[in-house]
Amino acid sequence: MPPASPRPYFGLPLAWAAVVLVLTLTPANEMPRTPVWELLSFDTAAHAGVFFVLAGLSWFSAHRQRRWPWLARHAGWCVLAASIAFGALIEVLQMTMRLGRHGEWTDLLSDGIGAVLAVGLAAMWSLRQKRQTSAAVQAAAVLLAGAMLAAGSARAQNLPRARTTIKKLASPELHGRGYVKQGEHEAAAYLRERLRGLKLAPLAPNFTQPFTLDVNTFPGEVAASIQADGSPLTTAWRAGTACIAAPNSAAGEVKARIFLLDTLVFTKTTVQARYLLVPWSKRVLLLRAADAARLHQLPSLLQQRLNSAAAMITVVPKLTASLAAEQAPQPRVQVLAEKVPLWLDKAIFGDTATGAAKGHTVWGTVRVGAKLAANYQTQNLAAVVRGTAQPDSFLVVSAHYDHLGMMGPKAYFPGANDNASGVALLLELAAYYARPENRPAYSVVFLLFGAEEAGLVGSNYFVTHPLVPLKSIKFLVNLDLLGTGEQGATVVNGRVFEAPYKRLVALNEAHHYLPALGARGKAANSDHYPFSEAGVPAFFIYTRGGSPAYHDVNDQPAALSLAGFAGAFGLVRDFLNEEGAAPRAKKSR
C-alpha cells in the first residue's frame, strides 16, 4: 500500500492565530479600561471565544498528525501550554508596542479559560470515541471467539463438559464408583448413556463385557478410639478423615488393652521370647506402618502369634485406601499419625523427661463393618468408531471408571483425579472421532475398565477374553490421573517403546501441549500393563503437579486444576492420528 500523502492539519490553527494577531495588534484609539472584577464582560467573553476556537483547531491538528507520535498522544497538554503562551505573548506585545491597546492579566485568564474549555471538550470527545471503538473491538472479539470456538469444537475438547463429567462421576450419588450400594453399576449405566449419545458402536451387547471378582467391602461403620484407664483422656478417630479400614480387615468390634509394638522385637531374641507369652487374643496391637512392613522378618511362630491379636491399629503418615480380595483374621484399621495424641506414649511408658512412672493402661476400640463379596458381578464397557480405510486395524484408548467406593454409611472416596479425569478425556476423544469430519482411517476402540482398583481385574479379563484381536491393535493409550498437569506428564513404557515415545515428544515440542514429558519403564500400575505384557504396544499417560490427593476422601473435583487436560487431549489425538487414526480424504470419482 503506498504511503498516505501528508495533510496540512496545522494550516487551520496557524491561519486562525494570524487572524487573532491582526485583530489584537491593529492600532486603535485608547480603549477604556475594564475593572478587574468584571470577568464576565464582553471583552472577557471575546477573548475566551477566540482562544476556544484556537485551542480547538490546534488540538484537532496535533491529535490527527502522525509525524510526531508523542505530540499526538499528549495533544491536550501541549495545546493548553501553547495557547497560554500565545495569549501571554499578545498581552506583552500590546503593552510594549503602544498600539492604543492595554495588556490585562484578566485577558490572559480569559484566554486560558477558553483554551481549557476547548481542550476539555476535545478530551471528552476523544475518550468517547475510544470507548465506542473499544466496545466495537470487544464485540468483534466476542464474535471472533465464538466463531473460533464453533470451528474449534469440531477438533478440540470441551473443557466445561469434561468438568461436568468429572463432577458427575465423583458425586455422592455414585457412591465412589465402588462395590457398596452398587456404585460402579450406577457409574456404568451413566457411561453407557454417554456412549449412546455419541452414537458409538458397541463392541459387546449393550457395550458391556461382564466378569466377576471377589472384593472386600465396608458397608458398615468404620471407627476406632483409645482411652486411658481411670483418666478422662480419650481420642476417637472417624472414618475417612482420621482412620480407614485396612483393605483386608475382617468385620467385628473389639475393645481390649493396647499393646504397643516395641521395635526391639526385630533385633532382640529376649523380646521375641517375651512376646510369645503375650495373650494376643486379648490385645489390640498398635504399630507403625514402617514396622508393619517388617513383620515378615520375624520368626514364623511369632508372626502367627501377632496375627492372632484381637485387632490391629497401624499408624500411617497418610491415609491411602485400597481394595483386597480376602479378609484377615481380625478387624484392622489405619490411623493418621497426626491424629495420634501425645498423651499415648506417656500413658503407656510414663514421662521419660521427668522419670515419672507410667500412668495408665490404655484401651483400644476397633469397629469395622466389613463384608467379603464373593463372585461380585461387574463389567467393562467397550465401544468403537469404525475406520473408513482399515476397519480391522485398531487403536485403543482406555481408562478405568471404578474407584474405592464407600467406607461406612457416610464416608466415600470421590475419585475425581483417579480416574474420573481419565474417563472424561476418553469421552472427549470419543466425541472427536465420532464426528463425521473426523472419522478415523483405522478403527478407534474406547475401553472403560472395571475393577482396576481391585488389581487390574477388568483389563486382565479383557486381555484373556478380547473383543478385538490383540494382534490387530497397533497401539493402546491408557488414560489415568489426568486432572492436573502443572508439571507436565509422565509416560509409562516410554523407555520400553522408544520410537513411539520420541514421536510423542516431537509432537509435544512442536505444539507445546504440556510443559514437559518424562519417560518411565515398565510398571504394573494401571490397565496398560496386561496389554503390554501380552505384546500390545501401550503407553500409560498421567499428569504431574497440582493436587496431591490420591485414594483418599480429598480427591474431589474442586481440587483439580485440569491444567494439562487440553494439552493431553491434543497430544493423544495427534499421536493417534500419526499412528493411523487420521481421517483419509475421500477419493473423487
Coordinates of C-alpha atoms in Angstrom, one line a residue:
M1 CA 0.0 0.0 0.0
P2 CA 1.5 3.4 -0.9
P3 CA 2.1 5.9 2.0
A4 CA -0.6 8.4 2.7
S5 CA 0.1 11.9 1.5
P6 CA 0.6 14.4 4.2
R7 CA -2.3 16.6 5.1
P8 CA -2.0 20.3 6.1
Y9 CA -3.6 19.9 9.6
F10 CA -1.6 22.7 11.1
G11 CA -2.7 25.2 8.5
L12 CA -6.1 25.7 10.3
P13 CA -4.7 26.8 13.7
L14 CA -1.9 28.9 12.1
A15 CA -4.4 30.8 9.9
W16 CA -6.6 31.4 13.0
A17 CA -3.6 32.6 15.0
A18 CA -2.7 35.0 12.2
V19 CA -6.3 36.4 12.3
V20 CA -6.0 36.8 16.1
L21 CA -2.7 38.6 15.8
V22 CA -4.0 41.0 13.2
L23 CA -7.1 41.9 15.2
T24 CA -5.3 42.3 18.6
L25 CA -2.3 44.2 17.3
T26 CA -4.1 46.6 14.9
P27 CA -3.6 50.2 16.1
A28 CA -6.7 51.6 17.8
N29 CA -7.8 54.5 19.9
E30 CA -7.2 54.3 23.6
M31 CA -9.5 51.5 24.9
P32 CA -11.4 52.1 28.1
R33 CA -10.0 50.0 31.0
T34 CA -12.3 47.3 32.4
P35 CA -12.4 46.8 36.2
V36 CA -10.5 43.6 37.1
W37 CA -13.6 42.1 38.8
E38 CA -15.8 42.2 35.7
L39 CA -14.7 38.8 34.5
L40 CA -17.9 38.3 32.6
S41 CA -17.6 41.4 30.5
F42 CA -17.9 41.3 26.7
D43 CA -14.1 41.6 26.4
T44 CA -13.6 38.6 28.6
A45 CA -16.1 36.5 26.6
A46 CA -14.5 37.6 23.4
H47 CA -11.0 36.5 24.5
A48 CA -12.4 33.2 25.7
G49 CA -14.2 32.6 22.5
V50 CA -11.2 33.4 20.3
F51 CA -8.9 31.1 22.2
F52 CA -11.6 28.4 22.4
V53 CA -11.6 28.3 18.6
L54 CA -7.7 28.5 18.5
A55 CA -7.3 25.7 21.1
G56 CA -9.9 23.5 19.4
L57 CA -8.3 23.8 16.0
S58 CA -4.8 23.2 17.5
W59 CA -5.9 20.1 19.4
F60 CA -7.5 18.7 16.2
S61 CA -4.3 19.3 14.2
A62 CA -1.9 18.0 16.9
H63 CA -4.1 14.9 17.5
R64 CA -4.5 13.9 13.9
Q65 CA -0.9 14.5 12.7
R66 CA 1.3 11.4 12.5
R67 CA 4.8 12.9 12.1
W68 CA 5.3 13.4 15.9
P69 CA 3.5 10.5 17.7
W70 CA 4.5 11.9 21.1
L71 CA 2.7 15.2 20.2
A72 CA -0.4 13.2 19.2
R73 CA -0.5 11.3 22.5
H74 CA -0.2 14.5 24.6
A75 CA -2.1 16.9 22.4
G76 CA -4.2 18.3 25.2
W77 CA -1.3 19.4 27.4
C78 CA 0.7 20.8 24.5
V79 CA -2.2 22.8 23.2
L80 CA -3.1 24.2 26.6
A81 CA 0.5 25.3 27.2
A82 CA 0.9 26.8 23.7
S83 CA -2.4 28.7 24.0
I84 CA -1.5 30.3 27.3
A85 CA 1.9 31.2 26.0
F86 CA 0.4 32.7 22.8
G87 CA -2.1 34.7 24.9
A88 CA 0.7 36.0 27.1
L89 CA 2.7 37.0 24.0
I90 CA -0.3 39.0 22.8
E91 CA -0.6 40.9 26.1
V92 CA 3.1 41.6 26.2
L93 CA 3.0 42.9 22.6
Q94 CA 0.0 45.1 23.3
M95 CA 1.8 46.7 26.3
T96 CA 5.1 47.3 24.5
M97 CA 4.1 48.3 21.0
R98 CA 1.9 51.3 22.1
L99 CA -0.9 50.4 19.7
G100 CA -3.6 52.0 21.8
R101 CA -4.4 48.7 23.5
H102 CA -4.0 47.7 27.1
G103 CA -2.3 44.5 28.3
E104 CA -4.6 43.0 31.0
W105 CA -3.9 39.9 33.2
T106 CA -7.7 39.2 33.1
D107 CA -7.4 38.9 29.3
L108 CA -4.8 36.2 29.8
L109 CA -7.1 34.5 32.3
S110 CA -9.9 34.6 29.7
D111 CA -7.6 33.1 27.1
G112 CA -6.8 30.3 29.4
I113 CA -10.5 29.6 30.2
G114 CA -11.3 29.4 26.5
A115 CA -8.4 27.0 25.9
V116 CA -9.3 24.8 28.9
L117 CA -12.9 24.5 27.7
A118 CA -11.8 23.6 24.2
V119 CA -9.2 21.0 25.4
G120 CA -11.6 19.6 27.9
L121 CA -14.4 19.1 25.4
A122 CA -11.9 17.6 22.9
A123 CA -10.6 15.2 25.5
M124 CA -14.1 14.1 26.4
W125 CA -15.0 13.5 22.7
S126 CA -11.8 11.5 22.2
L127 CA -12.5 9.3 25.3
R128 CA -16.0 8.6 24.0
Q129 CA -14.6 7.7 20.6
K130 CA -12.1 5.3 22.2
R131 CA -14.9 3.7 24.3
Q132 CA -17.0 3.2 21.2
T133 CA -14.1 1.7 19.4
S134 CA -13.2 -0.5 22.3
A135 CA -16.8 -1.7 22.5
A136 CA -16.7 -2.4 18.8
V137 CA -13.4 -4.3 19.2
Q138 CA -14.7 -6.2 22.1
A139 CA -17.9 -7.1 20.2
A140 CA -15.8 -8.2 17.3
A141 CA -13.5 -10.2 19.6
V142 CA -16.5 -11.9 21.1
L143 CA -17.9 -12.8 17.7
L144 CA -14.4 -14.0 16.6
A145 CA -14.0 -16.1 19.7
G146 CA -17.4 -17.5 19.2
A147 CA -16.6 -18.4 15.6
M148 CA -13.3 -19.9 16.7
L149 CA -15.0 -21.9 19.4
A150 CA -17.6 -23.1 17.0
A151 CA -14.9 -24.1 14.5
G152 CA -12.7 -25.4 17.2
S153 CA -15.4 -27.6 18.7
A154 CA -15.0 -29.8 15.7
R155 CA -11.4 -30.5 16.5
A156 CA -10.8 -30.0 20.3
Q157 CA -12.1 -30.9 23.7
N158 CA -15.0 -29.3 25.5
L159 CA -13.5 -28.4 28.9
P160 CA -16.8 -27.4 30.6
R161 CA -18.3 -30.7 29.5
A162 CA -15.3 -32.5 30.8
R163 CA -15.7 -30.8 34.2
T164 CA -19.3 -31.8 34.3
T165 CA -18.3 -35.4 33.5
I166 CA -15.8 -35.4 36.4
K167 CA -18.3 -33.8 38.8
K168 CA -20.9 -36.4 37.9
L169 CA -18.6 -39.4 38.3
A170 CA -17.2 -38.1 41.6
S171 CA -20.7 -37.2 43.0
P172 CA -22.1 -38.9 46.2
E173 CA -24.9 -40.3 44.1
L174 CA -22.5 -42.8 42.5
H175 CA -21.2 -43.8 46.0
G176 CA -17.5 -43.6 45.0
R177 CA -18.0 -46.0 42.0
G178 CA -17.2 -49.0 44.2
Y179 CA -18.9 -52.1 45.5
V180 CA -21.1 -50.7 48.2
K181 CA -24.6 -49.7 47.1
Q182 CA -23.6 -50.9 43.6
G183 CA -21.8 -47.6 42.9
E184 CA -19.8 -49.0 40.0
H185 CA -23.1 -50.2 38.3
E186 CA -24.5 -46.7 38.7
A187 CA -21.4 -45.3 37.0
A188 CA -21.5 -47.9 34.2
A189 CA -25.2 -47.0 33.5
Y190 CA -24.3 -43.3 33.2
L191 CA -21.4 -44.1 30.9
R192 CA -23.5 -46.3 28.6
E193 CA -25.8 -43.4 28.1
R194 CA -22.8 -41.2 27.2
L195 CA -21.6 -43.7 24.7
R196 CA -25.0 -44.0 23.1
G197 CA -25.3 -40.2 23.0
L198 CA -22.1 -40.1 21.0
K199 CA -23.5 -42.8 18.6
L200 CA -20.6 -45.1 19.1
A201 CA -20.9 -48.7 18.0
P202 CA -20.9 -51.3 20.8
L203 CA -18.2 -54.0 20.8
A204 CA -20.4 -56.1 23.0
P205 CA -24.2 -56.3 23.7
N206 CA -25.2 -53.0 25.4
F207 CA -21.5 -52.0 25.4
T208 CA -21.0 -54.5 28.3
Q209 CA -18.4 -57.2 28.9
P210 CA -19.4 -58.8 32.3
F211 CA -17.0 -60.6 34.7
T212 CA -16.8 -61.4 38.4
L213 CA -14.4 -60.9 41.2
D214 CA -14.0 -61.3 45.0
V215 CA -13.7 -58.0 46.8
N216 CA -13.7 -56.9 50.5
T217 CA -16.2 -54.1 51.1
F218 CA -17.1 -51.9 54.1
P219 CA -20.8 -51.1 54.1
G220 CA -20.9 -50.8 57.9
E221 CA -19.4 -48.3 60.4
V222 CA -15.6 -47.9 60.5
A223 CA -14.2 -46.3 63.6
A224 CA -11.5 -46.6 66.3
S225 CA -10.7 -44.9 69.6
I226 CA -8.3 -45.2 72.6
Q227 CA -8.9 -44.3 76.2
A228 CA -6.6 -44.3 79.3
D229 CA -8.0 -46.3 82.2
G230 CA -9.1 -44.2 85.1
S231 CA -8.5 -41.0 83.2
P232 CA -10.6 -38.7 81.0
L233 CA -8.0 -39.0 78.3
T234 CA -9.9 -40.2 75.2
T235 CA -9.3 -39.9 71.5
A236 CA -11.8 -41.1 68.8
W237 CA -11.0 -41.4 65.1
R238 CA -13.6 -41.0 62.4
A239 CA -13.6 -42.9 59.1
G240 CA -12.2 -41.0 56.1
T241 CA -10.5 -38.1 57.8
A242 CA -8.7 -39.8 60.8
C243 CA -8.8 -43.5 60.1
I244 CA -9.7 -46.0 57.4
A245 CA -10.2 -49.8 57.4
A246 CA -7.3 -51.8 56.2
P247 CA -8.1 -53.3 52.8
N248 CA -8.2 -56.9 54.2
S249 CA -9.9 -56.0 57.5
A250 CA -12.4 -58.5 58.9
A251 CA -15.7 -57.4 60.4
G252 CA -16.0 -57.0 64.1
E253 CA -16.0 -54.8 67.2
V254 CA -13.2 -55.2 69.7
K255 CA -12.4 -53.5 72.9
A256 CA -9.1 -54.6 74.5
R257 CA -5.9 -53.4 76.1
I258 CA -3.5 -51.7 73.7
F259 CA -0.1 -53.4 73.2
L260 CA 2.4 -51.0 71.5
L261 CA 4.9 -52.9 69.4
D262 CA 8.5 -52.4 70.6
T263 CA 11.0 -52.1 67.7
L264 CA 13.4 -54.2 69.7
V265 CA 11.4 -57.2 68.7
F266 CA 13.3 -57.1 65.4
T267 CA 16.7 -57.3 67.0
K268 CA 16.4 -58.9 70.5
T269 CA 15.6 -62.6 70.9
T270 CA 14.7 -61.9 74.5
V271 CA 11.9 -59.5 73.4
Q272 CA 10.7 -62.1 70.9
A273 CA 10.6 -64.8 73.5
R274 CA 8.6 -62.5 75.8
Y275 CA 6.2 -61.7 73.0
L276 CA 5.4 -65.3 72.5
L277 CA 3.9 -65.3 76.0
V278 CA 1.5 -62.3 75.5
P279 CA -2.2 -63.3 75.4
W280 CA -2.7 -61.7 71.9
S281 CA -6.3 -62.7 71.6
K282 CA -7.0 -60.1 74.4
R283 CA -4.8 -57.4 73.0
V284 CA -5.1 -54.6 70.3
L285 CA -1.8 -54.5 68.6
L286 CA -0.7 -50.9 67.9
L287 CA 2.3 -50.4 65.5
R288 CA 3.8 -48.0 63.0
A289 CA 3.4 -48.6 59.2
A290 CA 7.2 -49.0 58.9
D291 CA 7.2 -51.7 61.5
A292 CA 4.2 -53.4 59.9
A293 CA 6.2 -53.7 56.7
R294 CA 8.9 -55.6 58.6
L295 CA 6.8 -58.2 60.4
H296 CA 7.7 -60.8 57.7
Q297 CA 11.3 -60.6 59.0
L298 CA 10.2 -62.1 62.4
P299 CA 10.2 -65.9 63.1
S300 CA 7.1 -67.6 61.6
L301 CA 5.9 -68.6 65.0
L302 CA 6.0 -65.1 66.3
Q303 CA 4.3 -63.9 63.2
Q304 CA 1.5 -66.3 63.8
R305 CA 1.1 -65.1 67.4
L306 CA 1.0 -61.4 66.4
N307 CA -1.5 -62.3 63.7
S308 CA -3.8 -63.7 66.4
A309 CA -4.3 -60.3 68.0
A310 CA -7.9 -59.3 68.7
A311 CA -7.5 -56.2 66.5
M312 CA -4.8 -54.1 64.9
I313 CA -4.2 -50.4 64.6
T314 CA -1.5 -49.2 62.2
V315 CA -0.3 -45.6 62.4
V316 CA 0.4 -44.3 58.9
P317 CA 1.7 -40.9 57.6
K318 CA -1.1 -40.7 55.0
L319 CA -4.5 -42.4 54.7
T320 CA -4.3 -44.2 51.4
A321 CA -7.2 -46.7 50.9
S322 CA -7.2 -49.7 48.6
L323 CA -9.1 -52.9 48.0
A324 CA -8.4 -56.6 48.7
A325 CA -9.9 -59.9 47.7
E326 CA -9.6 -61.6 51.1
Q327 CA -10.1 -60.9 54.8
A328 CA -7.6 -61.0 57.7
P329 CA -8.5 -62.9 60.9
Q330 CA -9.4 -59.7 62.8
P331 CA -10.7 -56.1 62.3
R332 CA -7.8 -53.8 61.3
V333 CA -7.7 -50.0 60.9
Q334 CA -5.1 -47.5 59.8
V335 CA -4.9 -44.2 61.8
L336 CA -3.3 -41.0 60.6
A337 CA -0.1 -40.2 62.5
E338 CA -1.0 -36.6 63.1
K339 CA -4.2 -37.7 64.8
V340 CA -2.4 -39.8 67.4
P341 CA -2.4 -37.9 70.7
L342 CA 0.8 -37.0 72.6
W343 CA -0.5 -38.5 75.8
L344 CA -0.4 -42.0 74.4
D345 CA 3.3 -42.7 75.0
K346 CA 3.2 -41.1 78.4
A347 CA 0.2 -43.2 79.4
I348 CA 2.0 -46.4 78.4
F349 CA 5.6 -45.7 79.2
G350 CA 5.4 -42.9 81.7
D351 CA 7.1 -39.4 81.3
T352 CA 10.6 -40.2 80.1
A353 CA 11.5 -36.5 80.5
T354 CA 10.8 -36.4 84.3
G355 CA 11.3 -40.1 85.1
A356 CA 7.8 -40.4 86.4
A357 CA 6.3 -43.9 86.4
K358 CA 3.9 -45.0 83.7
G359 CA 0.4 -43.7 84.2
H360 CA -2.5 -45.8 82.9
T361 CA -3.5 -48.8 81.0
V362 CA -4.7 -47.8 77.5
W363 CA -7.7 -49.5 76.0
G364 CA -8.4 -49.5 72.3
T365 CA -11.7 -50.0 70.5
V366 CA -11.9 -51.0 66.9
R367 CA -15.1 -51.2 64.9
V368 CA -15.3 -52.3 61.3
G369 CA -18.4 -53.3 59.3
A370 CA -16.8 -55.4 56.5
K371 CA -18.3 -57.8 54.1
L372 CA -16.4 -60.1 51.7
A373 CA -18.4 -60.0 48.4
A374 CA -17.6 -63.3 46.5
N375 CA -18.2 -63.6 42.8
Y376 CA -19.4 -60.0 42.6
Q377 CA -20.5 -59.3 39.0
T378 CA -19.2 -56.1 37.4
Q379 CA -18.2 -55.2 33.9
N380 CA -16.0 -53.5 31.3
L381 CA -17.6 -51.1 28.7
A382 CA -16.4 -51.2 25.1
A383 CA -17.3 -49.1 22.1
V384 CA -15.7 -48.4 18.7
V385 CA -15.6 -45.8 15.9
R386 CA -15.1 -48.0 12.8
G387 CA -12.3 -47.0 10.5
T388 CA -13.0 -45.7 7.0
A389 CA -9.9 -47.2 5.4
Q390 CA -8.7 -50.1 7.6
P391 CA -11.6 -51.0 9.9
D392 CA -9.8 -54.3 11.0
S393 CA -6.8 -52.4 12.4
F394 CA -7.3 -50.9 15.8
L395 CA -6.1 -48.1 18.0
V396 CA -7.3 -48.3 21.6
V397 CA -8.0 -45.6 24.2
S398 CA -8.6 -46.9 27.7
A399 CA -9.4 -45.7 31.2
H400 CA -10.8 -47.3 34.3
Y401 CA -14.1 -45.9 35.6
D402 CA -14.2 -47.7 39.0
H403 CA -12.9 -46.4 42.3
L404 CA -12.8 -47.4 46.0
G405 CA -16.5 -46.8 46.9
M406 CA -17.7 -46.2 50.4
M407 CA -16.4 -46.8 53.9
G408 CA -19.3 -46.9 56.3
P409 CA -22.6 -45.1 55.7
K410 CA -21.1 -41.6 55.3
A411 CA -17.5 -41.6 54.1
Y412 CA -16.9 -42.2 50.4
F413 CA -13.9 -41.8 48.0
P414 CA -14.8 -39.4 45.1
G415 CA -12.0 -40.5 42.8
A416 CA -12.1 -37.2 40.8
N417 CA -8.5 -37.5 39.6
D418 CA -8.4 -41.3 39.9
N419 CA -10.0 -41.7 37.5
A420 CA -12.9 -39.6 36.6
S421 CA -10.4 -37.3 34.8
G422 CA -9.2 -40.1 32.6
V423 CA -12.7 -41.1 31.7
A424 CA -13.6 -37.5 30.9
L425 CA -10.6 -37.3 28.5
L426 CA -11.6 -40.6 26.9
L427 CA -15.1 -39.3 26.3
E428 CA -13.8 -36.1 24.7
L429 CA -11.6 -38.2 22.3
A430 CA -14.6 -40.4 21.5
A431 CA -16.7 -37.3 20.8
Y432 CA -13.9 -36.0 18.4
Y433 CA -13.6 -39.2 16.4
A434 CA -17.4 -39.7 16.3
R435 CA -17.9 -36.5 14.3
P436 CA -18.3 -37.2 10.5
E437 CA -15.4 -34.9 9.5
N438 CA -13.0 -36.7 11.9
R439 CA -13.9 -40.3 11.2
P440 CA -10.6 -42.2 11.5
A441 CA -8.9 -44.3 8.9
Y442 CA -8.2 -47.1 11.5
S443 CA -10.9 -48.2 13.9
V444 CA -10.6 -46.5 17.3
V445 CA -11.7 -48.6 20.3
F446 CA -12.7 -47.0 23.6
L447 CA -12.4 -49.3 26.6
L448 CA -13.7 -48.4 30.1
F449 CA -12.4 -50.9 32.6
G450 CA -14.0 -52.0 35.8
A451 CA -12.1 -53.3 38.9
E452 CA -8.8 -51.6 38.2
E453 CA -8.6 -50.7 41.8
A454 CA -9.0 -54.3 42.8
G455 CA -5.9 -55.3 40.9
L456 CA -6.4 -54.7 37.2
V457 CA -9.1 -57.3 37.1
G458 CA -11.1 -55.8 34.2
S459 CA -8.2 -55.2 31.9
N460 CA -6.8 -58.7 32.7
Y461 CA -10.1 -60.2 31.8
F462 CA -10.3 -58.3 28.5
V463 CA -6.8 -59.5 27.5
T464 CA -7.8 -63.1 28.1
H465 CA -11.2 -62.5 26.5
P466 CA -10.5 -59.9 23.8
L467 CA -13.3 -58.3 21.9
V468 CA -10.9 -57.4 19.1
P469 CA -7.8 -59.5 18.1
L470 CA -4.9 -58.3 20.2
K471 CA -2.6 -58.7 17.2
S472 CA -4.7 -56.2 15.4
I473 CA -4.2 -53.5 18.0
K474 CA -1.5 -51.2 16.7
F475 CA -1.2 -49.1 19.9
L476 CA -3.1 -48.6 23.1
V477 CA -3.0 -45.3 25.1
N478 CA -4.3 -45.7 28.7
L479 CA -5.5 -42.6 30.5
D480 CA -5.4 -42.4 34.3
L481 CA -4.9 -39.4 36.6
L482 CA -5.3 -36.6 34.1
G483 CA -6.7 -33.9 36.4
T484 CA -3.6 -31.9 37.0
G485 CA -0.7 -31.0 34.6
E486 CA 1.2 -28.1 36.1
Q487 CA 4.4 -30.0 35.8
G488 CA 3.6 -31.9 32.6
A489 CA 3.1 -35.6 32.2
T490 CA 4.8 -39.0 32.6
V491 CA 4.6 -41.7 30.0
V492 CA 4.9 -45.3 31.5
N493 CA 6.5 -47.6 28.9
G494 CA 8.2 -44.6 27.3
R495 CA 11.5 -46.3 27.9
V496 CA 10.1 -49.6 26.5
F497 CA 8.7 -48.3 23.2
E498 CA 11.3 -45.7 22.5
A499 CA 10.4 -44.8 18.9
P500 CA 6.7 -44.1 19.6
Y501 CA 7.8 -42.1 22.7
K502 CA 10.2 -40.0 20.5
R503 CA 7.2 -39.2 18.2
L504 CA 5.2 -38.3 21.2
V505 CA 7.9 -35.9 22.4
A506 CA 8.3 -34.4 19.0
L507 CA 4.5 -33.6 18.9
N508 CA 4.7 -32.0 22.3
E509 CA 7.6 -29.9 21.4
A510 CA 6.1 -28.8 18.1
H511 CA 2.7 -27.8 19.7
H512 CA 3.7 -27.1 23.3
Y513 CA 0.8 -29.2 24.6
L514 CA 2.3 -29.9 28.0
P515 CA 5.2 -28.2 30.0
A516 CA 7.3 -31.4 29.9
L517 CA 7.1 -35.1 29.2
G518 CA 9.0 -37.8 31.2
A519 CA 9.5 -41.4 30.4
R520 CA 9.3 -44.4 32.8
G521 CA 9.9 -48.0 32.2
K522 CA 7.6 -51.0 32.7
A523 CA 5.2 -50.7 35.6
A524 CA 2.1 -52.7 36.7
N525 CA 0.3 -49.6 37.9
S526 CA -2.6 -49.3 35.5
D527 CA -4.6 -51.0 32.8
H528 CA -2.0 -50.7 30.1
Y529 CA 0.1 -53.4 31.8
P530 CA -1.8 -56.6 30.8
F531 CA -1.8 -55.4 27.2
S532 CA 1.9 -54.7 27.0
E533 CA 2.7 -58.0 28.8
A534 CA 0.6 -59.7 26.0
G535 CA 2.6 -58.0 23.3
V536 CA 0.4 -55.0 22.6
P537 CA 2.4 -51.7 22.4
A538 CA 0.9 -49.5 25.1
F539 CA 1.5 -46.2 26.9
F540 CA 0.1 -45.1 30.3
I541 CA -0.1 -41.3 30.5
Y542 CA -0.7 -39.4 33.7
T543 CA -0.2 -35.7 34.5
R544 CA 2.0 -34.3 37.3
G545 CA 1.7 -31.4 39.8
G546 CA -1.4 -29.9 41.4
S547 CA -3.5 -31.7 43.9
P548 CA -1.6 -34.5 45.9
A549 CA -4.9 -36.2 46.8
Y550 CA -4.8 -39.9 46.0
H551 CA -7.0 -42.8 47.2
D552 CA -8.5 -40.5 49.9
V553 CA -11.6 -38.5 50.6
N554 CA -9.9 -35.3 49.4
D555 CA -9.7 -36.4 45.7
Q556 CA -12.6 -34.1 44.8
P557 CA -13.5 -32.2 41.6
A558 CA -12.8 -28.8 43.1
A559 CA -9.2 -29.8 43.8
L560 CA -8.5 -30.4 40.2
S561 CA -6.9 -27.7 38.1
L562 CA -7.2 -29.6 34.7
A563 CA -4.1 -27.5 33.8
G564 CA -2.9 -30.2 31.4
F565 CA -6.3 -31.5 30.2
A566 CA -6.5 -29.7 26.9
G567 CA -2.8 -30.3 26.2
A568 CA -3.2 -34.0 26.9
F569 CA -6.2 -34.1 24.6
G570 CA -4.2 -32.5 21.7
L571 CA -1.2 -34.7 22.3
V572 CA -3.1 -38.0 22.4
R573 CA -5.2 -37.0 19.4
D574 CA -2.2 -36.1 17.3
F575 CA -0.3 -39.3 18.4
L576 CA -3.3 -41.5 17.4
N577 CA -3.6 -39.7 14.1
E578 CA 0.1 -40.3 13.4
E579 CA -0.5 -44.0 14.3
G580 CA -3.3 -44.3 11.7
A581 CA -6.4 -42.6 13.0
A582 CA -6.0 -39.5 10.8
P583 CA -9.1 -39.1 8.5
R584 CA -8.4 -40.1 4.9
A585 CA -9.5 -37.8 2.2
K586 CA -12.3 -39.3 0.1
K587 CA -11.2 -40.1 -3.5
S588 CA -13.0 -38.1 -6.1
R589 CA -14.7 -40.1 -8.9

